PDB file of C-alpha atoms in Angstrom:
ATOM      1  CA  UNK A   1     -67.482-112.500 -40.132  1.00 84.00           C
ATOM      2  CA  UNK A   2     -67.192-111.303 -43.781  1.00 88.00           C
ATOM      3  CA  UNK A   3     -67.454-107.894 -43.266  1.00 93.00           C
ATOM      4  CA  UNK A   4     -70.498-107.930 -45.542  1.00 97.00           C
ATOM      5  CA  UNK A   5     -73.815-107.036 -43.459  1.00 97.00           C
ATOM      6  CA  UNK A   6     -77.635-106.964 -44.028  1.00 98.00           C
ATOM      7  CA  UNK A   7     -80.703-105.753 -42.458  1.00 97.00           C
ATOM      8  CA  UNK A   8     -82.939-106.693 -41.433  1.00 97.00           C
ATOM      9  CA  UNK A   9     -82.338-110.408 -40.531  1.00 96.00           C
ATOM     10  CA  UNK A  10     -85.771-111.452 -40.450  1.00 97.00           C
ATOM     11  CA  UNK A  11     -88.979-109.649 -42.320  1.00 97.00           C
ATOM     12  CA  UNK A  12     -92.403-110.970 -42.431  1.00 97.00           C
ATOM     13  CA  UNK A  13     -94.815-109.217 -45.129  1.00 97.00           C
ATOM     14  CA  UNK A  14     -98.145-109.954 -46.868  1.00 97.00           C
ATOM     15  CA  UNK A  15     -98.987-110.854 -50.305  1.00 98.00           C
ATOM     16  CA  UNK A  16     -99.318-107.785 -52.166  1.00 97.00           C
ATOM     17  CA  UNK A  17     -96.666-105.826 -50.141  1.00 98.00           C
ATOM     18  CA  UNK A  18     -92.980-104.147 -51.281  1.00 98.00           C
ATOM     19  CA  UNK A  19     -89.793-104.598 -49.047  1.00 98.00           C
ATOM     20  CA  UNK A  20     -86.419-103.245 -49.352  1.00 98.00           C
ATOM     21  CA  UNK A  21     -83.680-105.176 -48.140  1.00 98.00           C
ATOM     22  CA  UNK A  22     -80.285-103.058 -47.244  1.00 98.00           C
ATOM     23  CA  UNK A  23     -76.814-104.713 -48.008  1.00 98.00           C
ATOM     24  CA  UNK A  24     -73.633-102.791 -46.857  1.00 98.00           C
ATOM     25  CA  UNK A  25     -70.574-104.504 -48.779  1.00 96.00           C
ATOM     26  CA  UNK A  26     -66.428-104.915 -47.373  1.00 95.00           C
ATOM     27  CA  UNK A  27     -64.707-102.042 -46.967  1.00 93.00           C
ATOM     28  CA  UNK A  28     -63.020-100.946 -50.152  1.00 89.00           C
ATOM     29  CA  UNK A  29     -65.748-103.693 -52.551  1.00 92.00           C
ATOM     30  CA  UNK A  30     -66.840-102.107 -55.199  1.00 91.00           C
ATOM     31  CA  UNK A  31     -68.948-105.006 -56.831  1.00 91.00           C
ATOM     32  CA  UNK A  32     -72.567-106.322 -54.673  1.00 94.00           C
ATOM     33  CA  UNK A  33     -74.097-109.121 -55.842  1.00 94.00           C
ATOM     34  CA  UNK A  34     -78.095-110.469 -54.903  1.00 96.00           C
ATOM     35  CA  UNK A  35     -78.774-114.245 -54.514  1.00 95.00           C
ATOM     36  CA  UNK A  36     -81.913-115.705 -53.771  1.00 96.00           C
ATOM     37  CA  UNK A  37     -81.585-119.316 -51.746  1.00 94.00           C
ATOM     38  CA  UNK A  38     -84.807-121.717 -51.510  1.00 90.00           C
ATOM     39  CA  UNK A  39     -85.499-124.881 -50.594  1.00 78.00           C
ATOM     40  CA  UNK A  40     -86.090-126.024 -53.927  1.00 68.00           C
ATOM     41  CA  UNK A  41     -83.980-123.756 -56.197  1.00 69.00           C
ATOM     42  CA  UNK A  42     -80.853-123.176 -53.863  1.00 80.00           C
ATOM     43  CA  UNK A  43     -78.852-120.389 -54.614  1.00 90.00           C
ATOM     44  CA  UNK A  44     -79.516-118.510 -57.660  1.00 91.00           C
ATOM     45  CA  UNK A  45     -78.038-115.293 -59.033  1.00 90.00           C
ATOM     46  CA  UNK A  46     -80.227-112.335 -59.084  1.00 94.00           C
ATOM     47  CA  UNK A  47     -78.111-109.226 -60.131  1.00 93.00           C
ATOM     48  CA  UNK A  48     -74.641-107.720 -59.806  1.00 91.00           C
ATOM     49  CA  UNK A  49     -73.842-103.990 -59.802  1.00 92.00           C
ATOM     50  CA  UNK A  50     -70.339-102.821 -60.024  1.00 90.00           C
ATOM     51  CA  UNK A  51     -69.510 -98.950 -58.724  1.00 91.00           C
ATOM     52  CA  UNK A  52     -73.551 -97.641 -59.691  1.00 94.00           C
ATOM     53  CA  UNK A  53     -73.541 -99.076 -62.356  1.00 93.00           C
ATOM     54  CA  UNK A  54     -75.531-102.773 -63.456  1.00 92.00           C
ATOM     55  CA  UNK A  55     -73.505-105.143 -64.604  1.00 88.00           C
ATOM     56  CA  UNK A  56     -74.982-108.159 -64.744  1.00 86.00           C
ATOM     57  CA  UNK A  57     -78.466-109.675 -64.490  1.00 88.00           C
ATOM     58  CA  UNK A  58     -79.824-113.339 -64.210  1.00 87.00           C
ATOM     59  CA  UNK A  59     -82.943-114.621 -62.868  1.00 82.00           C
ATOM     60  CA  UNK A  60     -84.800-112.013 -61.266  1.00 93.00           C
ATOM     61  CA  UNK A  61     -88.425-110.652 -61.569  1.00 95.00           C
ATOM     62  CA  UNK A  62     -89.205-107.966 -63.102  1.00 96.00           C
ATOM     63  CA  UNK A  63     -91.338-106.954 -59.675  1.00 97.00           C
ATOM     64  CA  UNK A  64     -87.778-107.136 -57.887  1.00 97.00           C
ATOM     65  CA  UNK A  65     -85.537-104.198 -58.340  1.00 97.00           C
ATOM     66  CA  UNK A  66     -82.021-103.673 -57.010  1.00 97.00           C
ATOM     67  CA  UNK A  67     -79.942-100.329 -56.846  1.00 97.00           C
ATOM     68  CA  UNK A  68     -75.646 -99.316 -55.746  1.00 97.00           C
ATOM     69  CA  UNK A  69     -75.602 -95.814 -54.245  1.00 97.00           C
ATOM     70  CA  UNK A  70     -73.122 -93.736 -54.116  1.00 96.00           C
ATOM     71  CA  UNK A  71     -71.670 -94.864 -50.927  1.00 95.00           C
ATOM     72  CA  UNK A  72     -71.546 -98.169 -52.564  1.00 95.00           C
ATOM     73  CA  UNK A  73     -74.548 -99.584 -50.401  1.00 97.00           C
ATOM     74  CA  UNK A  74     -77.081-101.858 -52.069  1.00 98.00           C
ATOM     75  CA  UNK A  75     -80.857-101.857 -51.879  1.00 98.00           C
ATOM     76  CA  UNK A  76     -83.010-104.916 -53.172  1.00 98.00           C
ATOM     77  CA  UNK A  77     -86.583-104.089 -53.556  1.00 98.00           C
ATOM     78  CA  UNK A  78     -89.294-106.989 -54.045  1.00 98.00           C
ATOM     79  CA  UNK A  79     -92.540-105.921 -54.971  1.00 97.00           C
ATOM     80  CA  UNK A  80     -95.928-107.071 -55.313  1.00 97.00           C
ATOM     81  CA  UNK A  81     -94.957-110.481 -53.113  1.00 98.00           C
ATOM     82  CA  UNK A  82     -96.105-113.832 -53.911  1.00 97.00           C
ATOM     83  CA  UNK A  83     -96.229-116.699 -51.394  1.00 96.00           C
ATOM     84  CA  UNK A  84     -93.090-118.008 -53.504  1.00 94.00           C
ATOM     85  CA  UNK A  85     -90.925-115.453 -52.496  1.00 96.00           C
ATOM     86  CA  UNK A  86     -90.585-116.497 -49.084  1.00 96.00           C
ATOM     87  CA  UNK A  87     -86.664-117.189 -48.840  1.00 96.00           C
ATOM     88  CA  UNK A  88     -82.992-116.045 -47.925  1.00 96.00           C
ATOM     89  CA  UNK A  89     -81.844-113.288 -49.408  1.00 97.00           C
ATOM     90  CA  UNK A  90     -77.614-112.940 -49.637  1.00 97.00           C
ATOM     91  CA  UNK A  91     -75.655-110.015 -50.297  1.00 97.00           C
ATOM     92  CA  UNK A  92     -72.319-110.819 -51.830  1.00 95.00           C
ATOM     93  CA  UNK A  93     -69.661-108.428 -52.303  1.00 93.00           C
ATOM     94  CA  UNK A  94     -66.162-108.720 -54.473  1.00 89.00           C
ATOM     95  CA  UNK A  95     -63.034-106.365 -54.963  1.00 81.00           C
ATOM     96  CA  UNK A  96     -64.024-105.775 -57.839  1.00 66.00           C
ATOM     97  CA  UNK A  97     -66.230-106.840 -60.985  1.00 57.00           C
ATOM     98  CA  UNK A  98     -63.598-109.566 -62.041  1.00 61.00           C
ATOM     99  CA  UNK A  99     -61.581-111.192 -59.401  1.00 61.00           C
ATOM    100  CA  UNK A 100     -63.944-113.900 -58.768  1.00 72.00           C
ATOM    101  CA  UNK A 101     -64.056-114.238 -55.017  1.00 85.00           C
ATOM    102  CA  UNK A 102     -67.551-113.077 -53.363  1.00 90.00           C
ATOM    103  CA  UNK A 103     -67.919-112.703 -49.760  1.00 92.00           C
ATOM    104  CA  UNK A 104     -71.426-113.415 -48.410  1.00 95.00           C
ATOM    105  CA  UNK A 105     -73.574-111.300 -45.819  1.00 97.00           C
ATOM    106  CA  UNK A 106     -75.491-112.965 -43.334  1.00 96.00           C
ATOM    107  CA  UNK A 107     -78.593-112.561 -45.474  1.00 97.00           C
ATOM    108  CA  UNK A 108     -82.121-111.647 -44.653  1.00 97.00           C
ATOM    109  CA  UNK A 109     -85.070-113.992 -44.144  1.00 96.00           C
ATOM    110  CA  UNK A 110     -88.179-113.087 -45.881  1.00 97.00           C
ATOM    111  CA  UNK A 111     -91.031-114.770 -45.263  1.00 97.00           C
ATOM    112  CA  UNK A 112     -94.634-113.863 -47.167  1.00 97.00           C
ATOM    113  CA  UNK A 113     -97.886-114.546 -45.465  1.00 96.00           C
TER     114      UNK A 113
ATOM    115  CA  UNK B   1     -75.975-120.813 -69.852  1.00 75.00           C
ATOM    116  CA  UNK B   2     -73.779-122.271 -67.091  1.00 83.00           C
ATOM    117  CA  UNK B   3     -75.427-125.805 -65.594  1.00 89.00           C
ATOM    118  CA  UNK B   4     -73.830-127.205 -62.298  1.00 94.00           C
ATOM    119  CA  UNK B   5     -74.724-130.253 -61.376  1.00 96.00           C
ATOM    120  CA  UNK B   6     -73.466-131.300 -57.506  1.00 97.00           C
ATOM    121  CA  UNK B   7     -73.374-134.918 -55.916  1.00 97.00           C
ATOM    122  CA  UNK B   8     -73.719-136.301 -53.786  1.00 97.00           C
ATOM    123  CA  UNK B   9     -76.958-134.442 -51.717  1.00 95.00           C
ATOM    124  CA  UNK B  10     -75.806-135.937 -48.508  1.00 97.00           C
ATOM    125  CA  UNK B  11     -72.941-137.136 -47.003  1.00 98.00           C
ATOM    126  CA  UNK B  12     -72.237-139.301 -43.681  1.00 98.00           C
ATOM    127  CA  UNK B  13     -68.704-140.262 -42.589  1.00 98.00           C
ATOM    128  CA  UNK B  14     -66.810-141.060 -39.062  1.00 98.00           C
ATOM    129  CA  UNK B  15     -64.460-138.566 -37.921  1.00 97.00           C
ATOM    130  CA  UNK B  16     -61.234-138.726 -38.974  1.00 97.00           C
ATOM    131  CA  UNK B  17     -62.455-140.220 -42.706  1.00 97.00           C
ATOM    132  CA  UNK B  18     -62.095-138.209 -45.958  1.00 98.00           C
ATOM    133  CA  UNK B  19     -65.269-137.005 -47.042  1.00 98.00           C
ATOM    134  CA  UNK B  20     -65.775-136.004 -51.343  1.00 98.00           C
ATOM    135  CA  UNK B  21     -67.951-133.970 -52.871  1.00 98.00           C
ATOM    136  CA  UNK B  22     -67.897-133.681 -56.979  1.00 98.00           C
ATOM    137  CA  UNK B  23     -69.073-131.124 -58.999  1.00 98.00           C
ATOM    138  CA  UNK B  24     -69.904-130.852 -63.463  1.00 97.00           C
ATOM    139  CA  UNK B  25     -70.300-128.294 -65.046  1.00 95.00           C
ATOM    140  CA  UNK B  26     -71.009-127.624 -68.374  1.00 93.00           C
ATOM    141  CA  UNK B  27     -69.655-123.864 -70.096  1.00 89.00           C
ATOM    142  CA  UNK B  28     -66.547-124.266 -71.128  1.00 88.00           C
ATOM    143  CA  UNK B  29     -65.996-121.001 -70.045  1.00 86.00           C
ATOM    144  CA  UNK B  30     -65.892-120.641 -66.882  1.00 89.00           C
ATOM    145  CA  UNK B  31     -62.783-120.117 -65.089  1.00 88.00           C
ATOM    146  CA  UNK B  32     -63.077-120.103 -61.711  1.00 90.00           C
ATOM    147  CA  UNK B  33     -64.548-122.592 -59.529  1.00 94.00           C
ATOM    148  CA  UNK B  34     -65.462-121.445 -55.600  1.00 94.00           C
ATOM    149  CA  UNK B  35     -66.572-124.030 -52.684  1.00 97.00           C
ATOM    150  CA  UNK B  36     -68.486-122.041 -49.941  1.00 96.00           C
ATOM    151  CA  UNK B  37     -69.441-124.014 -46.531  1.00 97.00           C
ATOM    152  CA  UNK B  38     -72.988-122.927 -44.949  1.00 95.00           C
ATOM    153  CA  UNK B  39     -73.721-123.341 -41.655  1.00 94.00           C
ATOM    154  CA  UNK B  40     -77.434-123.550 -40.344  1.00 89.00           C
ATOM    155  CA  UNK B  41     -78.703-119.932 -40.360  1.00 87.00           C
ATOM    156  CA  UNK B  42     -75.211-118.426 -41.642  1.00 91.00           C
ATOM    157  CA  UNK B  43     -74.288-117.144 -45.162  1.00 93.00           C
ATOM    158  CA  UNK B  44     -72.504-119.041 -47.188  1.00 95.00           C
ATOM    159  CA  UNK B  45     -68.183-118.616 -46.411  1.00 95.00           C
ATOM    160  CA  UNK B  46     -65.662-119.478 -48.536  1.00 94.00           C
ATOM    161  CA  UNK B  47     -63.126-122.047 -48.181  1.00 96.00           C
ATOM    162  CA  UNK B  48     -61.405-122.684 -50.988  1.00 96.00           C
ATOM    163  CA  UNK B  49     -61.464-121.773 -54.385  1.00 93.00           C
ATOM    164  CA  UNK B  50     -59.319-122.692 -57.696  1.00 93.00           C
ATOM    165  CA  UNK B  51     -59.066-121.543 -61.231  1.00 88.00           C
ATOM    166  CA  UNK B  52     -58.626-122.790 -64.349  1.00 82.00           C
ATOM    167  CA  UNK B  53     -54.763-122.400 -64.827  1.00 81.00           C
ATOM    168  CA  UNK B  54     -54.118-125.016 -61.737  1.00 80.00           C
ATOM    169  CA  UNK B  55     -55.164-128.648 -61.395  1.00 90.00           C
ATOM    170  CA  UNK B  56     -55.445-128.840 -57.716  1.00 94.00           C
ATOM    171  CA  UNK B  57     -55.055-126.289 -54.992  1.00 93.00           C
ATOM    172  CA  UNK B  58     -55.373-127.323 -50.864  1.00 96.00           C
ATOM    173  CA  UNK B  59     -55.373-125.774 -47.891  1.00 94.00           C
ATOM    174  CA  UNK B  60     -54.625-127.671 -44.833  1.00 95.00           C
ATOM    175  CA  UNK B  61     -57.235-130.220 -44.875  1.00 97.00           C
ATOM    176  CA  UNK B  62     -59.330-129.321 -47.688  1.00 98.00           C
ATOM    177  CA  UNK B  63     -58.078-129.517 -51.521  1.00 97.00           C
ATOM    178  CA  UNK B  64     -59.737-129.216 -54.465  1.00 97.00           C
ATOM    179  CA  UNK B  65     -58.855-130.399 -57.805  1.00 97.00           C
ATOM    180  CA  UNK B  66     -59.938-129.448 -61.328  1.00 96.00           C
ATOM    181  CA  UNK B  67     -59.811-131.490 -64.192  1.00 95.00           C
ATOM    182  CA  UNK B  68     -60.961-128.831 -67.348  1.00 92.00           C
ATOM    183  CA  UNK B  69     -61.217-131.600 -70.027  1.00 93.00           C
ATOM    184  CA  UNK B  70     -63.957-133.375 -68.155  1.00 94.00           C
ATOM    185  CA  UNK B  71     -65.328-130.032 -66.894  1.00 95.00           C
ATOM    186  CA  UNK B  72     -65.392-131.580 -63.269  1.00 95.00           C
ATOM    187  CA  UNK B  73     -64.283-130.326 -60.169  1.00 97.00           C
ATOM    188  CA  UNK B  74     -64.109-131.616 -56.421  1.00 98.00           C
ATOM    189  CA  UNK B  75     -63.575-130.722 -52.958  1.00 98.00           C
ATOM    190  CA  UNK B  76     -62.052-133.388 -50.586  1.00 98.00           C
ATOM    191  CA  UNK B  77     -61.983-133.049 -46.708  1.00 98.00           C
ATOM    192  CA  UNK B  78     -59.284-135.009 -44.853  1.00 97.00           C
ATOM    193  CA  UNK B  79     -59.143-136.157 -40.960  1.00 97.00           C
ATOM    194  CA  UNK B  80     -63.206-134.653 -40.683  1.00 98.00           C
ATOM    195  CA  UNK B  81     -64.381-133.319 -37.563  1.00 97.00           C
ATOM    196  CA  UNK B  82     -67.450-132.392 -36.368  1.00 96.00           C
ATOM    197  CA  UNK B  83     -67.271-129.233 -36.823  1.00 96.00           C
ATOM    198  CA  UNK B  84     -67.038-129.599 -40.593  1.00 97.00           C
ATOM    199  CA  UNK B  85     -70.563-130.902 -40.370  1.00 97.00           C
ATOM    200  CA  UNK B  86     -72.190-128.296 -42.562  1.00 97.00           C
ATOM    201  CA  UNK B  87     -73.536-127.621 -46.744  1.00 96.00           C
ATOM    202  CA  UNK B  88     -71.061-127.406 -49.090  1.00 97.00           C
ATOM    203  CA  UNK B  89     -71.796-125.565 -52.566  1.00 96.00           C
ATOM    204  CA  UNK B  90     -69.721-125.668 -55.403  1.00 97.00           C
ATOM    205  CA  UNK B  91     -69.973-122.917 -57.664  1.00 94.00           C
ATOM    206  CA  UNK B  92     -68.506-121.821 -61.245  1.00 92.00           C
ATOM    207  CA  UNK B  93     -68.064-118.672 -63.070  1.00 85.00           C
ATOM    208  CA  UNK B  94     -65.756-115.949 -64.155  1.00 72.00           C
ATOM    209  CA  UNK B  95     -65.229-112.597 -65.777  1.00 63.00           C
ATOM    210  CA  UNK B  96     -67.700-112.073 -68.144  1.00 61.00           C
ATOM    211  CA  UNK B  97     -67.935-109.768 -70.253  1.00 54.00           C
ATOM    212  CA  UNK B  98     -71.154-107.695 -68.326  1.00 53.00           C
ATOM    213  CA  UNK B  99     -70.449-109.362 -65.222  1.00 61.00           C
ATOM    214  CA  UNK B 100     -68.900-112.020 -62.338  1.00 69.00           C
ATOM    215  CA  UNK B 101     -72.015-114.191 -62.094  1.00 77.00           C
ATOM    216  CA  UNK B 102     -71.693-117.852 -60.240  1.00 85.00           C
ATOM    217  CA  UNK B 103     -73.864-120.905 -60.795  1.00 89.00           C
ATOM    218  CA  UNK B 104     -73.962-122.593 -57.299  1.00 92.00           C
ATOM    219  CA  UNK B 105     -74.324-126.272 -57.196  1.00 94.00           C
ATOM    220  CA  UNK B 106     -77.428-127.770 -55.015  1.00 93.00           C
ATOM    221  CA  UNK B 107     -75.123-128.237 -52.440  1.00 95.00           C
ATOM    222  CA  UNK B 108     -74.187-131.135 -49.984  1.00 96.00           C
ATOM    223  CA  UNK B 109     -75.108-131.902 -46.468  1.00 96.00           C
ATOM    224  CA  UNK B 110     -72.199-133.323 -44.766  1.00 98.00           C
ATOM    225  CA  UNK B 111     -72.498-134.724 -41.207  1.00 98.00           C
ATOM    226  CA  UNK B 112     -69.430-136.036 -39.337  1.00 97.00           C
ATOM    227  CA  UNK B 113     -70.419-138.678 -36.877  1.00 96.00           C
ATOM    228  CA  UNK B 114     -68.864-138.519 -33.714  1.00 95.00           C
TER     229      UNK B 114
END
């Protein structure tokens, strides 16, 4: 167990439909990171933020949207869902913004009907 | 930006071989090189990781060893068992400057054969 969770573990949507996807990081992490995993793309980076604040982006939508609260919980929200968005969504979390080492949450399954 | 390139895709051995999984990548940048292991409906856990001040790092019976100048890096699994039977990703990355982000490798699907 990494100490990282996420709900919910499974969500099936339609096309045309938003989602939020929760992601509660370590104890103590200040940095959450989103990764998208498909079949035929694997695992690819979709946004870090570090205490609030952004900090890095890479290849997500502009229909997805991420946020840090205060409490230093993440929300990822995916809007406007395509068929191609069906896939595993991971929740990372680090220390901080620079140590390197991410721990992974279970993830949440999304599937799009 | 950062391109990882991960061989092989899948991997067969006995238990008790070695099994070896190599990695490229091609910023010159990056300074830190993760392997997670994946198990079927799991996210993905570190094992190992090594950065780019050490050659080779290992841990019981997994090592890893970087060579910078050829920007490759590999994992190597001693005395399998079955229960190492899982995907391996290789990653690299490292500070930034607006950010930590990893490019993962395509992974490898190891199975240890009884």
């Amino acid at each position: 167990d990494s100490g990282v969770t996420q709900t919910p573990k499974h969500l099936i949507t339609a096309t045309g439909q938003r989602v939020t996807l929760r992601c509660s990081p370590r104890s103590g992490d200040l940095s959450v990171y989103w990764y998208q995993q498909s079949l035929d793309q694997g695992l690819q980076f979709l946004i870090q933020y570090y205490n609030g604040e952004e900090r890095a982006k890479g290849n997500i939508l502009e229909r997805f949207s991420a946020q840090q609260f205060p409490d230093l919980h993440s929300e990822l929200n995916l809007s406007s869902l395509e068929l191609g968005d069906s896939a595993l969504y991971f929740c990372a979390s680090s220390a901080q913004g620079f140590t390197g080492e991410q721990y992974f949450g279970p993830g949440t399954r999304l599937t799009v009907t | 930006g950062e391109n990882v390139e991960q061989h092989p895709s899948t991997l067969s051995v006995q238990e008790g071989d070695s099994a070896v999984i190599k990695c490229t990548y091609s910023d010159s940048a990056s300074n830190y090189f993760p392997w997670y292991k994946q198990e079927l409906g799991k996210g993905p856990q570190l094992i190992i990781d090594i950065r780019s001040n050490v050659g080779e790092k290992k841990d019981q019976r997994i090592a890893v060893t970087l060579n910078k100048t050829a920007k490759h890096f590999s994992l190597h699994i001693t005395e399998t068992q079955p229960e190492d039977s899982a995907v391996y990703f290789c990653a690299a990355g490292g500070p930034k400057n607006t950010g930590n982000q990893f490019y993962f490798g395509t992974g490898t699907s190891l199975t240890v054969i009884p």
